[in-house]
XYZ file of C-alpha atoms in Angstrom:
242
model
C -105.131 -38.432 149.857
C -106.690 -41.733 148.879
C -109.052 -43.160 151.493
C -107.199 -46.465 151.745
C -108.306 -47.128 155.320
C -111.832 -46.771 156.732
C -112.398 -43.600 158.681
C -114.799 -43.361 161.626
C -117.355 -41.953 159.207
C -116.837 -44.922 156.885
C -117.364 -47.315 159.781
C -120.665 -45.618 160.531
C -121.692 -46.001 156.902
C -120.518 -49.627 156.752
C -121.493 -51.193 160.092
C -121.000 -54.748 158.851
C -117.346 -54.121 157.935
C -116.168 -54.970 161.462
C -118.284 -58.152 161.696
C -116.673 -61.562 161.640
C -117.651 -63.979 158.822
C -119.650 -66.021 161.348
C -121.546 -62.940 162.536
C -122.372 -62.012 158.949
C -123.745 -65.500 158.298
C -126.012 -65.309 161.349
C -127.099 -61.841 160.333
C -128.165 -63.162 156.934
C -130.098 -66.015 158.527
C -131.854 -63.565 160.843
C -132.815 -61.333 157.909
C -134.420 -64.323 156.158
C -137.031 -64.432 158.920
C -137.347 -60.758 159.831
C -136.872 -58.697 156.675
C -139.688 -58.714 154.168
C -138.544 -59.567 150.644
C -135.014 -60.559 151.700
C -135.436 -64.255 150.848
C -136.777 -63.352 147.410
C -133.804 -61.071 146.732
C -131.373 -63.786 147.838
C -132.957 -66.387 145.565
C -133.114 -63.978 142.650
C -129.462 -63.053 143.175
C -128.435 -66.714 143.184
C -130.384 -67.362 139.979
C -128.808 -64.352 138.271
C -125.374 -65.461 139.470
C -125.925 -68.943 138.022
C -126.989 -67.398 134.730
C -123.898 -65.171 134.571
C -121.214 -67.483 135.900
C -122.343 -70.912 134.733
C -124.542 -70.332 131.703
C -122.616 -67.210 130.564
C -125.897 -65.395 130.025
C -126.740 -61.732 130.533
C -128.254 -61.063 133.958
C -128.255 -58.136 136.412
C -125.978 -58.007 139.450
C -127.894 -57.349 142.681
C -125.259 -55.616 144.793
C -125.465 -52.385 146.760
C -123.066 -50.531 144.472
C -125.155 -51.552 141.454
C -128.306 -50.397 143.219
C -126.773 -46.971 143.772
C -125.561 -46.845 140.175
C -128.757 -47.986 138.514
C -131.439 -46.493 140.757
C -129.828 -43.218 141.853
C -126.981 -42.204 139.545
C -128.533 -43.329 136.266
C -131.813 -41.685 137.276
C -130.060 -38.355 137.744
C -128.246 -38.455 134.412
C -131.349 -39.622 132.541
C -133.218 -36.608 133.900
C -130.620 -34.165 132.550
C -131.868 -32.906 129.181
C -128.339 -31.797 128.252
C -127.136 -35.413 128.246
C -127.877 -37.018 124.911
C -124.754 -38.958 123.909
C -123.455 -41.526 126.410
C -120.397 -43.794 126.526
C -120.324 -46.761 128.905
C -116.827 -48.162 129.408
C -116.496 -51.918 129.826
C -119.026 -54.658 129.103
C -120.096 -57.814 130.871
C -123.145 -59.988 131.422
C -124.517 -57.686 134.144
C -124.396 -54.543 131.942
C -126.019 -55.995 128.825
C -129.444 -54.606 129.738
C -128.281 -51.027 130.340
C -129.069 -49.718 126.878
C -132.559 -51.198 126.804
C -133.543 -50.407 130.370
C -131.821 -47.098 131.098
C -130.563 -45.417 127.929
C -132.961 -46.394 125.152
C -133.680 -42.734 124.413
C -129.999 -41.783 124.212
C -127.247 -42.081 121.625
C -125.625 -44.860 123.630
C -122.197 -46.405 122.973
C -120.020 -48.997 124.704
C -116.290 -49.679 124.476
C -114.214 -52.652 125.612
C -110.886 -54.063 124.379
C -112.042 -57.675 124.788
C -113.732 -58.806 121.568
C -115.376 -61.759 123.347
C -117.530 -59.319 125.350
C -119.012 -57.719 122.255
C -122.284 -59.618 122.745
C -122.851 -57.729 125.998
C -122.217 -54.328 124.443
C -124.551 -51.767 122.952
C -125.780 -51.740 119.384
C -123.073 -49.134 118.830
C -119.943 -50.780 120.209
C -116.214 -50.209 119.768
C -113.567 -52.850 120.429
C -110.637 -50.840 121.747
C -108.960 -49.753 124.991
C -110.148 -46.511 126.522
C -106.674 -45.051 125.971
C -107.461 -45.054 122.222
C -110.859 -43.361 122.480
C -109.744 -40.411 120.348
C -108.999 -42.727 117.420
C -112.682 -43.603 117.161
C -114.485 -40.410 118.188
C -113.931 -36.706 117.560
C -113.338 -34.169 120.295
C -116.368 -33.099 122.336
C -118.532 -36.006 121.146
C -119.993 -37.337 124.425
C -122.140 -35.606 127.022
C -121.546 -38.368 129.587
C -118.853 -41.012 130.046
C -119.450 -43.763 132.613
C -116.214 -45.436 133.640
C -117.198 -47.930 136.331
C -115.158 -50.874 137.521
C -112.211 -50.529 135.136
C -109.787 -48.556 137.329
C -107.758 -51.383 138.830
C -109.590 -53.909 136.643
C -108.039 -53.322 133.210
C -106.560 -49.878 133.734
C -103.961 -51.243 136.123
C -101.197 -48.647 136.002
C -101.127 -44.942 136.759
C -99.820 -44.261 133.247
C -102.657 -46.122 131.501
C -105.255 -44.534 133.731
C -103.867 -41.039 133.155
C -103.913 -41.595 129.390
C -107.473 -42.913 129.520
C -108.724 -39.947 131.541
C -107.029 -37.548 129.110
C -108.906 -39.215 126.246
C -112.180 -38.956 128.149
C -111.589 -35.258 128.756
C -110.903 -34.639 125.083
C -114.002 -36.518 123.909
C -116.383 -34.863 126.388
C -118.330 -31.758 125.494
C -117.743 -28.620 127.548
C -119.738 -29.086 130.721
C -119.977 -32.813 129.991
C -120.028 -35.299 132.854
C -117.838 -38.244 133.788
C -118.525 -40.898 136.417
C -115.662 -42.902 137.862
C -116.494 -45.984 139.935
C -113.685 -47.916 141.638
C -112.801 -50.138 144.578
C -110.942 -48.117 147.204
C -108.885 -51.026 148.536
C -105.150 -51.806 148.334
C -104.229 -53.447 145.047
C -107.231 -52.041 143.187
C -106.281 -48.359 143.118
C -103.053 -48.053 141.088
C -102.512 -44.458 142.212
C -104.284 -41.925 144.436
C -106.721 -40.036 142.232
C -105.253 -36.727 143.383
C -101.975 -37.714 141.710
C -103.541 -38.436 138.310
C -102.619 -35.379 136.279
C -105.392 -35.582 133.676
C -108.088 -35.610 136.381
C -107.057 -32.085 137.364
C -108.569 -30.927 134.059
C -112.002 -31.802 135.455
C -114.047 -30.030 138.090
C -115.594 -32.110 140.844
C -119.366 -32.348 140.515
C -121.644 -32.756 143.518
C -124.414 -35.130 142.479
C -127.632 -33.639 143.929
C -129.145 -37.023 144.765
C -126.130 -37.958 146.906
C -125.121 -34.480 148.016
C -121.395 -34.882 147.370
C -118.818 -35.304 144.577
C -117.743 -38.624 146.081
C -119.840 -41.456 147.490
C -118.617 -44.545 149.329
C -121.110 -47.407 149.004
C -121.959 -49.811 151.806
C -119.877 -52.635 150.352
C -116.970 -54.743 151.556
C -114.895 -53.760 148.517
C -115.429 -50.061 149.360
C -116.799 -49.325 145.908
C -116.683 -45.570 145.491
C -118.242 -43.226 142.948
C -116.554 -39.963 141.990
C -118.358 -37.389 139.881
C -116.597 -35.023 137.501
C -117.527 -32.359 134.981
C -115.443 -30.966 132.156
C -114.650 -27.367 132.916
C -116.340 -24.851 130.669
C -114.105 -22.235 129.090
C -115.362 -18.798 130.020
C -115.825 -16.366 127.170
C -113.752 -13.199 127.275
C -114.711 -9.696 126.089
C -116.633 -9.539 122.841
C -117.310 -13.275 123.090
C -113.694 -14.235 122.595
C -112.400 -17.311 124.399
C -109.182 -16.464 126.263
């Protein structure tokens, strides 16, 4: 079942979720005076936001889900010597630095159907929807596909999402990894993941750094990361694949 409503465990992970807007404002003011480095992070976040939203420039996004993605998840995948070819799905001003900062040593690609976002993509970039991935790449091409923030934000129907995941499965190597990041809130999850047929072709992967195949971040939009791995086909007798 999709975790559409916070459980007691979620509430423990996200203590601010039950706060009123006024309480959150006072909490932020209190942190300005009691938490070292908080004021600097707030100012830096505002500057980056101005750069992205007003000046339309590339700048990082300083949110908790991005911290988990960039400092924990990326670190794990970068340390895996079996991961050499990477696809990042979707481009925007806050992802423009990913190739340079995190995947400079990899064969790194980006894909997005919006041609206007090309300037935020990788050196190797494809303008196309994820549902057409197989038109641009052969089977078993990627070792890692990162699909973050497009389920419910571009892939808005169960049919499109199922088709996109089928393409990802085809273009992943055996044992290859896929990361799915999405907002587990009504209106942003077109269908429970358990009902997406193509996802059943993957095995769930427990990320060692987080200790689980699914991680709910401490965010108001309940941004959740799910980790998958393409199932390896076991060899039969005499090395034959059944």
